[in-house]
Short mmCIF file of C-alpha atoms and ligand atoms in Angstrom, two decimals:
data_model
loop_
_atom_site.label_atom_id
_atom_site.label_comp_id
_atom_site.label_asym_id
_atom_site.label_seq_id
_atom_site.Cartn_x
_atom_site.Cartn_y
_atom_site.Cartn_z
CA MET A 1 -252.17 104.36 -161.53
CA ASN A 2 -249.15 106.47 -162.49
CA PHE A 3 -246.16 104.87 -164.21
CA ILE A 4 -243.02 104.79 -162.07
CA PRO A 5 -239.93 104.56 -164.33
CA LEU A 6 -236.58 103.04 -163.41
CA SER A 7 -234.28 106.02 -163.91
CA ILE A 8 -235.19 109.10 -165.91
CA PRO A 9 -233.61 112.54 -166.34
CA ASN A 10 -234.36 115.39 -163.96
CA ILE A 11 -234.39 118.55 -166.07
CA GLY A 12 -234.90 122.01 -164.62
CA ARG A 13 -235.06 125.65 -165.57
CA GLN A 14 -231.28 126.14 -165.71
CA GLU A 15 -230.91 123.38 -168.35
CA TRP A 16 -233.53 125.12 -170.52
CA GLU A 17 -231.81 128.49 -170.13
CA LEU A 18 -228.32 127.31 -171.05
CA VAL A 19 -229.52 125.22 -174.00
CA ARG A 20 -231.59 128.19 -175.19
CA GLU A 21 -228.42 130.32 -175.07
CA CYS A 22 -226.72 127.87 -177.50
CA LEU A 23 -229.68 127.88 -179.86
CA GLU A 24 -230.02 131.65 -179.82
CA THR A 25 -226.32 132.29 -180.41
CA GLY A 26 -225.90 129.51 -182.98
CA TRP A 27 -223.14 127.80 -180.95
CA VAL A 28 -224.61 124.32 -181.28
CA SER A 29 -221.72 122.19 -182.48
CA SER A 30 -218.66 120.86 -180.68
CA VAL A 31 -216.93 124.24 -180.69
CA GLY A 32 -218.32 126.53 -178.00
CA SER A 33 -217.67 127.85 -174.54
CA PHE A 34 -219.84 125.32 -172.72
CA VAL A 35 -217.67 122.39 -173.82
CA SER A 36 -214.56 123.72 -172.09
CA LYS A 37 -216.59 125.04 -169.14
CA PHE A 38 -218.12 121.61 -168.61
CA GLU A 39 -214.69 119.94 -168.84
CA LYS A 40 -213.12 122.34 -166.35
CA GLU A 41 -215.96 122.17 -163.84
CA PHE A 42 -216.19 118.39 -164.13
CA ALA A 43 -212.44 117.96 -163.58
CA LYS A 44 -212.61 120.20 -160.53
CA ARG A 45 -215.60 118.35 -159.14
CA VAL A 46 -214.01 114.88 -159.34
CA GLY A 47 -210.50 116.07 -158.48
CA ALA A 48 -208.85 115.35 -161.85
CA THR A 49 -206.14 117.40 -163.56
CA GLY A 50 -207.89 117.32 -166.90
CA ALA A 51 -211.16 116.15 -168.41
CA VAL A 52 -212.14 115.62 -172.03
CA ALA A 53 -215.81 115.58 -173.04
CA THR A 54 -216.86 112.88 -175.52
CA SER A 55 -219.98 111.96 -177.46
CA SER A 56 -220.69 108.97 -175.18
CA GLY A 57 -219.26 106.89 -172.36
CA THR A 58 -218.48 104.17 -174.89
CA ALA A 59 -216.46 106.66 -176.97
CA ALA A 60 -214.61 107.69 -173.79
CA LEU A 61 -213.70 104.04 -173.12
CA HIS A 62 -212.63 103.47 -176.72
CA VAL A 63 -210.23 106.42 -176.67
CA ALA A 64 -208.93 105.69 -173.14
CA LEU A 65 -208.13 102.10 -174.15
CA LYS A 66 -206.45 103.23 -177.36
CA MET A 67 -204.31 105.65 -175.36
CA ALA A 68 -203.48 102.87 -172.89
CA GLY A 69 -201.97 100.99 -175.85
CA VAL A 70 -204.45 98.17 -176.51
CA GLU A 71 -203.61 96.49 -179.80
CA ALA A 72 -205.19 93.72 -181.85
CA GLY A 73 -204.98 90.41 -180.01
CA ASP A 74 -204.34 91.94 -176.56
CA GLU A 75 -206.39 90.94 -173.52
CA VAL A 76 -207.90 93.32 -170.98
CA VAL A 77 -209.35 91.95 -167.73
CA LEU A 78 -212.98 92.93 -166.93
CA PRO A 79 -215.64 91.83 -164.46
CA SER A 80 -218.23 89.54 -166.01
CA LEU A 81 -221.19 91.33 -164.45
CA THR A 82 -221.38 94.71 -166.16
CA PHE A 83 -223.13 96.47 -169.00
CA ILE A 84 -221.54 95.37 -172.29
CA ALA A 85 -220.00 98.70 -173.41
CA PRO A 86 -216.51 98.32 -171.84
CA ALA A 87 -216.10 94.87 -173.40
CA ASN A 88 -217.21 96.23 -176.76
CA ALA A 89 -214.67 99.05 -176.49
CA VAL A 90 -211.87 96.47 -176.10
CA ARG A 91 -213.14 94.68 -179.20
CA TYR A 92 -213.24 97.91 -181.25
CA LEU A 93 -209.43 97.90 -180.98
CA GLY A 94 -209.17 94.23 -181.96
CA GLY A 95 -208.49 93.25 -178.35
CA TRP A 96 -210.20 90.61 -176.22
CA PRO A 97 -211.97 91.09 -172.90
CA THR A 98 -211.07 88.44 -170.30
CA PHE A 99 -213.78 87.97 -167.71
CA ILE A 100 -213.30 87.38 -164.01
CA ASP A 101 -215.87 87.08 -161.26
CA ILE A 102 -217.28 89.66 -158.89
CA ASP A 103 -217.39 90.02 -155.13
CA GLU A 104 -220.73 88.84 -153.76
CA ASP A 105 -221.40 91.76 -151.39
CA SER A 106 -220.23 94.72 -153.42
CA LEU A 107 -221.16 93.30 -156.87
CA GLN A 108 -217.84 94.67 -158.14
CA MET A 109 -214.73 93.07 -159.70
CA ASP A 110 -213.19 90.77 -157.08
CA PRO A 111 -209.48 91.64 -156.58
CA SER A 112 -208.77 88.13 -155.27
CA LYS A 113 -210.01 86.73 -158.60
CA LEU A 114 -207.67 89.08 -160.42
CA ALA A 115 -204.79 87.90 -158.23
CA SER A 116 -205.60 84.28 -158.94
CA PHE A 117 -205.92 84.88 -162.71
CA LEU A 118 -202.52 86.62 -162.82
CA GLU A 119 -200.87 83.95 -160.70
CA LYS A 120 -202.38 80.78 -162.10
CA ASP A 121 -203.37 81.58 -165.66
CA CYS A 122 -200.65 83.95 -166.81
CA VAL A 123 -196.99 83.33 -167.62
CA ARG A 124 -194.17 85.52 -168.83
CA VAL A 125 -193.14 84.70 -172.39
CA ASN A 126 -189.99 86.62 -173.32
CA GLY A 127 -190.92 89.07 -170.57
CA VAL A 128 -194.45 89.56 -171.89
CA LEU A 129 -197.36 88.71 -169.58
CA THR A 130 -199.32 86.07 -171.49
CA ASN A 131 -202.56 84.20 -170.86
CA ARG A 132 -201.25 80.63 -171.00
CA HIS A 133 -204.58 79.30 -172.29
CA THR A 134 -204.97 81.71 -175.22
CA GLN A 135 -201.33 82.74 -175.72
CA ARG A 136 -202.55 86.33 -175.91
CA ARG A 137 -200.71 89.28 -174.33
CA VAL A 138 -202.45 90.56 -171.18
CA VAL A 139 -202.10 94.35 -171.11
CA GLY A 140 -204.58 95.90 -168.72
CA VAL A 141 -207.37 95.83 -166.17
CA LEU A 142 -210.71 97.58 -166.60
CA PRO A 143 -212.58 97.71 -163.29
CA VAL A 144 -216.19 98.89 -163.70
CA HIS A 145 -217.79 100.75 -160.78
CA VAL A 146 -221.28 99.36 -161.35
CA LEU A 147 -224.59 100.73 -160.04
CA GLY A 148 -223.06 103.71 -158.23
CA HIS A 149 -220.75 101.68 -155.98
CA PRO A 150 -216.96 101.97 -156.10
CA VAL A 151 -214.74 98.96 -156.77
CA ASP A 152 -212.14 98.01 -154.13
CA LEU A 153 -209.41 99.83 -156.06
CA ASP A 154 -206.25 99.63 -153.93
CA PRO A 155 -205.59 95.89 -154.37
CA ILE A 156 -206.35 96.24 -158.09
CA PHE A 157 -203.91 99.14 -158.48
CA SER A 158 -201.23 97.20 -156.66
CA LEU A 159 -201.74 93.92 -158.57
CA ALA A 160 -201.77 95.79 -161.87
CA GLY A 161 -198.66 97.76 -160.87
CA GLU A 162 -196.74 94.60 -159.97
CA ALA A 163 -197.74 92.93 -163.25
CA GLY A 164 -197.04 96.01 -165.39
CA LEU A 165 -200.67 96.36 -166.50
CA PHE A 166 -202.54 99.60 -167.12
CA VAL A 167 -205.76 100.39 -165.25
CA VAL A 168 -208.58 102.24 -167.03
CA GLN A 169 -211.65 102.70 -164.83
CA ASP A 170 -215.18 102.55 -166.15
CA ALA A 171 -216.88 105.03 -163.81
CA THR A 172 -219.86 105.59 -166.09
CA GLU A 173 -222.35 104.53 -163.42
CA SER A 174 -220.57 105.96 -160.39
CA LEU A 175 -220.10 109.68 -160.68
CA ALA A 176 -219.90 111.23 -157.18
CA SER A 177 -219.08 108.02 -155.36
CA THR A 178 -215.93 107.86 -153.26
CA TYR A 179 -213.45 105.13 -152.46
CA LYS A 180 -211.90 105.39 -148.97
CA GLY A 181 -212.69 109.09 -149.14
CA ARG A 182 -211.11 109.53 -152.60
CA MET A 183 -213.45 110.70 -155.38
CA ILE A 184 -213.89 108.26 -158.25
CA GLY A 185 -212.17 110.03 -161.14
CA SER A 186 -209.42 111.55 -159.01
CA GLU A 187 -206.92 108.76 -159.73
CA GLY A 188 -205.53 107.45 -163.00
CA VAL A 189 -207.80 107.36 -166.04
CA SER A 190 -211.59 107.15 -165.63
CA CYS A 191 -214.49 107.22 -168.06
CA PHE A 192 -217.95 108.65 -167.33
CA SER A 193 -221.29 108.60 -169.14
CA PHE A 194 -224.10 111.16 -169.29
CA ASN A 195 -226.71 109.14 -171.11
CA GLY A 196 -230.34 109.66 -170.20
CA ASN A 197 -230.47 107.34 -167.21
CA LYS A 198 -227.26 108.47 -165.47
CA LEU A 199 -226.89 110.63 -162.35
CA ILE A 200 -226.40 113.69 -164.54
CA THR A 201 -227.30 113.65 -168.21
CA THR A 202 -226.51 115.52 -171.41
CA GLY A 203 -228.91 113.35 -173.42
CA GLY A 204 -225.89 111.36 -174.57
CA GLY A 205 -222.30 112.07 -173.70
CA GLY A 206 -219.21 111.08 -171.79
CA MET A 207 -215.99 112.28 -170.18
CA ILE A 208 -212.47 110.94 -169.71
CA THR A 209 -210.57 112.22 -166.69
CA PHE A 210 -206.79 112.25 -166.35
CA GLN A 211 -204.20 113.25 -163.78
CA ASP A 212 -201.85 114.42 -166.50
CA LYS A 213 -202.47 117.46 -168.69
CA LYS A 214 -200.53 116.04 -171.61
CA MET A 215 -202.77 112.97 -171.67
CA ALA A 216 -205.87 115.15 -171.63
CA ASP A 217 -204.49 117.17 -174.55
CA ARG A 218 -203.84 113.97 -176.46
CA ALA A 219 -207.39 112.71 -175.81
CA ARG A 220 -208.80 116.04 -176.98
CA TYR A 221 -206.73 115.73 -180.15
CA LEU A 222 -207.82 112.13 -180.82
CA THR A 223 -211.50 112.89 -180.22
CA THR A 224 -211.37 115.88 -182.60
CA THR A 225 -210.31 113.79 -185.64
CA ALA A 226 -206.61 114.26 -184.80
CA LYS A 227 -206.49 117.53 -186.69
CA ASP A 228 -202.95 118.90 -186.87
CA ASP A 229 -203.60 121.85 -189.13
CA PRO A 230 -207.11 123.30 -188.78
CA VAL A 231 -206.70 125.45 -191.90
CA GLU A 232 -205.18 122.97 -194.33
CA PHE A 233 -206.88 119.99 -192.66
CA VAL A 234 -203.74 117.98 -192.15
CA HIS A 235 -204.19 114.87 -189.96
CA ASN A 236 -201.11 112.92 -188.94
CA GLU A 237 -203.15 110.09 -187.41
CA VAL A 238 -206.51 108.39 -187.69
CA GLY A 239 -208.64 110.15 -185.07
CA PHE A 240 -212.29 110.04 -184.04
CA ASN A 241 -215.24 112.40 -184.31
CA TYR A 242 -216.10 111.88 -180.65
CA ARG A 243 -216.55 115.39 -179.20
CA LEU A 244 -219.53 116.43 -177.13
CA THR A 245 -221.57 119.27 -178.67
CA ASN A 246 -221.98 122.69 -177.09
CA VAL A 247 -225.73 122.08 -176.65
CA GLN A 248 -225.05 118.87 -174.74
CA ALA A 249 -222.29 120.53 -172.72
CA ALA A 250 -224.64 123.38 -171.78
CA MET A 251 -226.99 120.81 -170.34
CA GLY A 252 -224.02 119.17 -168.61
CA VAL A 253 -223.00 122.44 -166.92
CA ALA A 254 -226.54 122.90 -165.60
CA GLN A 255 -226.79 119.29 -164.43
CA LEU A 256 -223.38 119.36 -162.77
CA GLY A 257 -224.54 122.39 -160.78
CA ARG A 258 -227.29 120.17 -159.36
CA LEU A 259 -225.09 117.18 -158.58
CA ASP A 260 -225.27 117.61 -154.80
CA GLU A 261 -229.07 117.86 -154.95
CA PHE A 262 -229.22 114.65 -157.05
CA LEU A 263 -226.75 112.83 -154.83
CA SER A 264 -228.63 113.57 -151.65
CA ARG A 265 -231.91 112.45 -153.24
CA LYS A 266 -230.27 109.18 -154.39
CA LYS A 267 -229.05 108.54 -150.84
CA ALA A 268 -232.47 109.32 -149.39
CA ILE A 269 -234.14 106.96 -151.87
CA HIS A 270 -231.73 104.21 -150.89
CA GLN A 271 -232.41 104.78 -147.20
CA SER A 272 -236.17 104.57 -147.79
CA TYR A 273 -235.81 101.25 -149.57
CA VAL A 274 -233.54 99.88 -146.82
CA GLU A 275 -236.05 100.86 -144.14
CA GLY A 276 -239.01 99.82 -146.28
CA VAL A 277 -237.90 96.24 -146.81
CA ALA A 278 -236.04 95.82 -143.50
CA GLU A 279 -238.63 93.47 -142.03
CA LEU A 280 -238.69 91.19 -145.10
CA GLU A 281 -236.59 88.07 -144.77
CA THR A 282 -236.77 87.23 -148.46
CA CYS A 283 -234.82 90.19 -149.83
CA ALA A 284 -232.24 92.86 -148.99
CA MET A 285 -230.94 96.01 -150.61
CA VAL A 286 -227.34 96.00 -151.87
CA GLY A 287 -225.54 98.50 -149.64
CA GLU A 288 -222.15 100.15 -149.22
CA SER A 289 -218.97 98.17 -148.70
CA SER A 290 -216.56 99.15 -145.94
CA TRP A 291 -214.40 101.11 -148.44
CA ALA A 292 -217.27 102.87 -150.17
CA GLN A 293 -219.48 105.88 -150.14
CA SER A 294 -221.92 105.05 -152.88
CA ALA A 295 -223.81 107.39 -155.18
CA PHE A 296 -226.60 104.77 -155.32
CA TRP A 297 -227.20 105.35 -159.03
CA LEU A 298 -229.53 102.36 -159.03
CA ASN A 299 -231.01 100.59 -156.03
CA THR A 300 -230.51 96.88 -156.33
CA MET A 301 -232.66 94.42 -154.44
CA ARG A 302 -231.24 90.97 -153.87
CA LEU A 303 -233.70 88.11 -153.47
CA THR A 304 -232.30 85.92 -150.77
CA ASP A 305 -234.96 83.21 -150.92
CA PRO A 306 -233.99 80.65 -153.58
CA ASN A 307 -237.68 80.03 -154.27
CA THR A 308 -238.28 83.61 -155.38
CA ASP A 309 -237.92 84.24 -159.07
CA ARG A 310 -236.92 87.79 -159.96
CA LYS A 311 -238.67 87.40 -163.32
CA VAL A 312 -241.96 86.91 -161.49
CA LEU A 313 -241.30 89.92 -159.27
CA HIS A 314 -240.40 92.00 -162.34
CA LYS A 315 -243.66 90.97 -164.03
CA LEU A 316 -245.83 91.64 -160.96
CA LEU A 317 -244.35 95.11 -160.59
CA LYS A 318 -244.73 95.79 -164.32
CA ASP A 319 -248.42 94.86 -164.03
CA VAL A 320 -248.88 97.75 -161.62
CA SER A 321 -246.83 100.20 -163.77
CA ILE A 322 -243.61 99.99 -161.78
CA GLU A 323 -240.54 99.62 -163.95
CA THR A 324 -237.68 97.47 -162.68
CA ARG A 325 -234.66 95.98 -164.43
CA PRO A 326 -232.49 92.94 -163.83
CA LEU A 327 -228.71 93.19 -163.95
CA TRP A 328 -226.98 92.28 -167.22
CA GLN A 329 -226.46 88.86 -168.72
CA PRO A 330 -222.95 88.03 -167.43
CA LEU A 331 -220.59 88.74 -170.28
CA HIS A 332 -218.79 85.39 -170.16
CA MET A 333 -222.18 84.01 -171.32
CA SER A 334 -222.72 86.67 -173.98
CA PRO A 335 -222.81 85.46 -177.59
CA ALA A 336 -221.37 88.85 -178.57
CA HIS A 337 -218.12 88.03 -176.79
CA GLU A 338 -217.76 84.37 -177.64
CA GLY A 339 -214.09 83.51 -177.97
CA SER A 340 -213.13 85.56 -174.91
CA TRP A 341 -211.29 83.81 -172.12
CA PHE A 342 -213.14 83.64 -168.81
CA GLU A 343 -212.58 82.32 -165.33
CA ASP A 344 -215.22 80.62 -163.23
CA CYS A 345 -217.87 83.35 -162.80
CA LYS A 346 -220.37 81.58 -160.54
CA VAL A 347 -221.06 84.61 -158.34
CA SER A 348 -221.98 86.69 -161.40
CA GLU A 349 -224.35 83.96 -162.56
CA ILE A 350 -226.04 83.70 -159.16
CA LEU A 351 -226.44 87.44 -158.68
CA TYR A 352 -227.72 87.87 -162.21
CA LYS A 353 -230.57 85.55 -161.24
CA GLN A 354 -231.19 87.07 -157.82
CA CYS A 355 -231.07 90.84 -158.36
CA LEU A 356 -233.56 93.41 -159.54
CA ASN A 357 -233.02 97.17 -159.80
CA LEU A 358 -235.84 99.28 -158.35
CA PRO A 359 -236.99 102.74 -159.48
CA SER A 360 -234.25 105.21 -158.60
CA SER A 361 -234.90 108.47 -160.48
CA THR A 362 -233.98 111.58 -158.53
CA GLY A 363 -237.44 112.96 -159.33
CA LEU A 364 -239.14 110.03 -157.59
CA THR A 365 -241.64 111.45 -155.09
CA ASP A 366 -242.04 110.16 -151.55
CA SER A 367 -245.48 108.84 -152.43
CA ASP A 368 -244.06 106.95 -155.48
CA LEU A 369 -241.43 105.48 -153.19
CA SER A 370 -244.00 104.39 -150.63
CA ARG A 371 -246.04 102.79 -153.38
CA VAL A 372 -243.04 100.77 -154.65
CA VAL A 373 -242.24 99.63 -151.11
CA SER A 374 -245.82 98.69 -150.28
CA VAL A 375 -246.26 96.74 -153.55
CA VAL A 376 -243.01 94.86 -152.93
CA LYS A 377 -244.08 94.10 -149.35
CA GLY A 378 -247.49 92.97 -150.56
CA ILE A 379 -245.95 90.60 -153.09
CA PHE A 380 -243.63 89.04 -150.53
CA SER A 381 -246.30 88.59 -147.93
C1 PLP B 1 -220.95 100.22 -167.10
C2 PLP B 1 -221.17 101.06 -168.32
N1 PLP B 1 -220.15 101.27 -169.17
C3 PLP B 1 -220.28 102.03 -170.26
C4 PLP B 1 -221.48 102.63 -170.56
C5 PLP B 1 -221.58 103.36 -171.85
O1 PLP B 1 -221.97 104.67 -171.75
P1 PLP B 1 -222.76 105.34 -172.97
O2 PLP B 1 -224.14 104.78 -172.97
O3 PLP B 1 -222.72 106.78 -172.64
O4 PLP B 1 -222.02 105.02 -174.21
C6 PLP B 1 -222.56 102.49 -169.68
C7 PLP B 1 -223.86 103.15 -169.86
O5 PLP B 1 -224.61 103.19 -170.68
C8 PLP B 1 -222.42 101.66 -168.55
O6 PLP B 1 -223.45 101.44 -167.72
#
């Protein structure tokens, strides 16, 4: 019985060739032509004015939040149901994540919950938007496009605009998805990740996209240790060593060239799951919202029967070498972020219990897919 993993890299001949070029020429570090090539091609692909390659998606978030002006004691509003990295990035700056609930169908930050938080839980103190429970300054919103699906952005942009808050998007899981026809990454500031399980990978890596060249230049400066004089090594600020290496960028260029191939495979995999489980009344695949064209990074199955335990399903699939993964412990429950303010996050808690991500690698064969579907069907029947 072959092992079917959740989401693994798809590496081809072009990746080998470009990485070999770096090794043979000695251009292996963060200076090299592939870094700027990857940035330019990535910016073009997502419709951004500038893109800055970083050592990880977390590093991208850290720098984007620093540039947005997060300071110690500030609050940034996040959805509770997400991977922990964006909340950690807020904490690296001494800030606090504030968790709000998600929308049940899309699994994304619920704009109506943001509206209610701003209206009921925030007050202006000397003109400064303040969480009246914690007395902390509320400075921004960090929507996270989880699992390949875009967040309903327009109401979030308008609420943030009215309240004077910045918006930094965590698009690490949703490269190539579109919102109302607009590419994720083509508006405002967005952060991407290229770790091993993402749609395209550089082993580890990230990108920040901007619509303003000056901001991109500043991010490039901050991620390159804020070096003001490269000969005398004069630094006027505390920067970061957060640049992507040329070897990683070479892989990124090759992977980006295959993005359409990966995207169409992800969509086909999703369609197979939808059709495969259509007759089952006990579960359903999470699909696209009316505003979305999803990249279906991971395929999420929701167990609609309250008597079905996703832990049991996970175990039964594991027993036959099929890897699945639940969503994340909702962050308002995370010991790592104790002390953060949170709203009622019931939907996150329910979906955390009901959802399981199914194998979604672009290299998944049709026979692997059929096996997953038939095992799932067998379990439910
Ligand atoms: C939602 C989310 N944010 C941030 C990250 C962090 O990216 P990285 O692992 O590249 O640091 C990830 C992925 O790992 C993620 O899924």
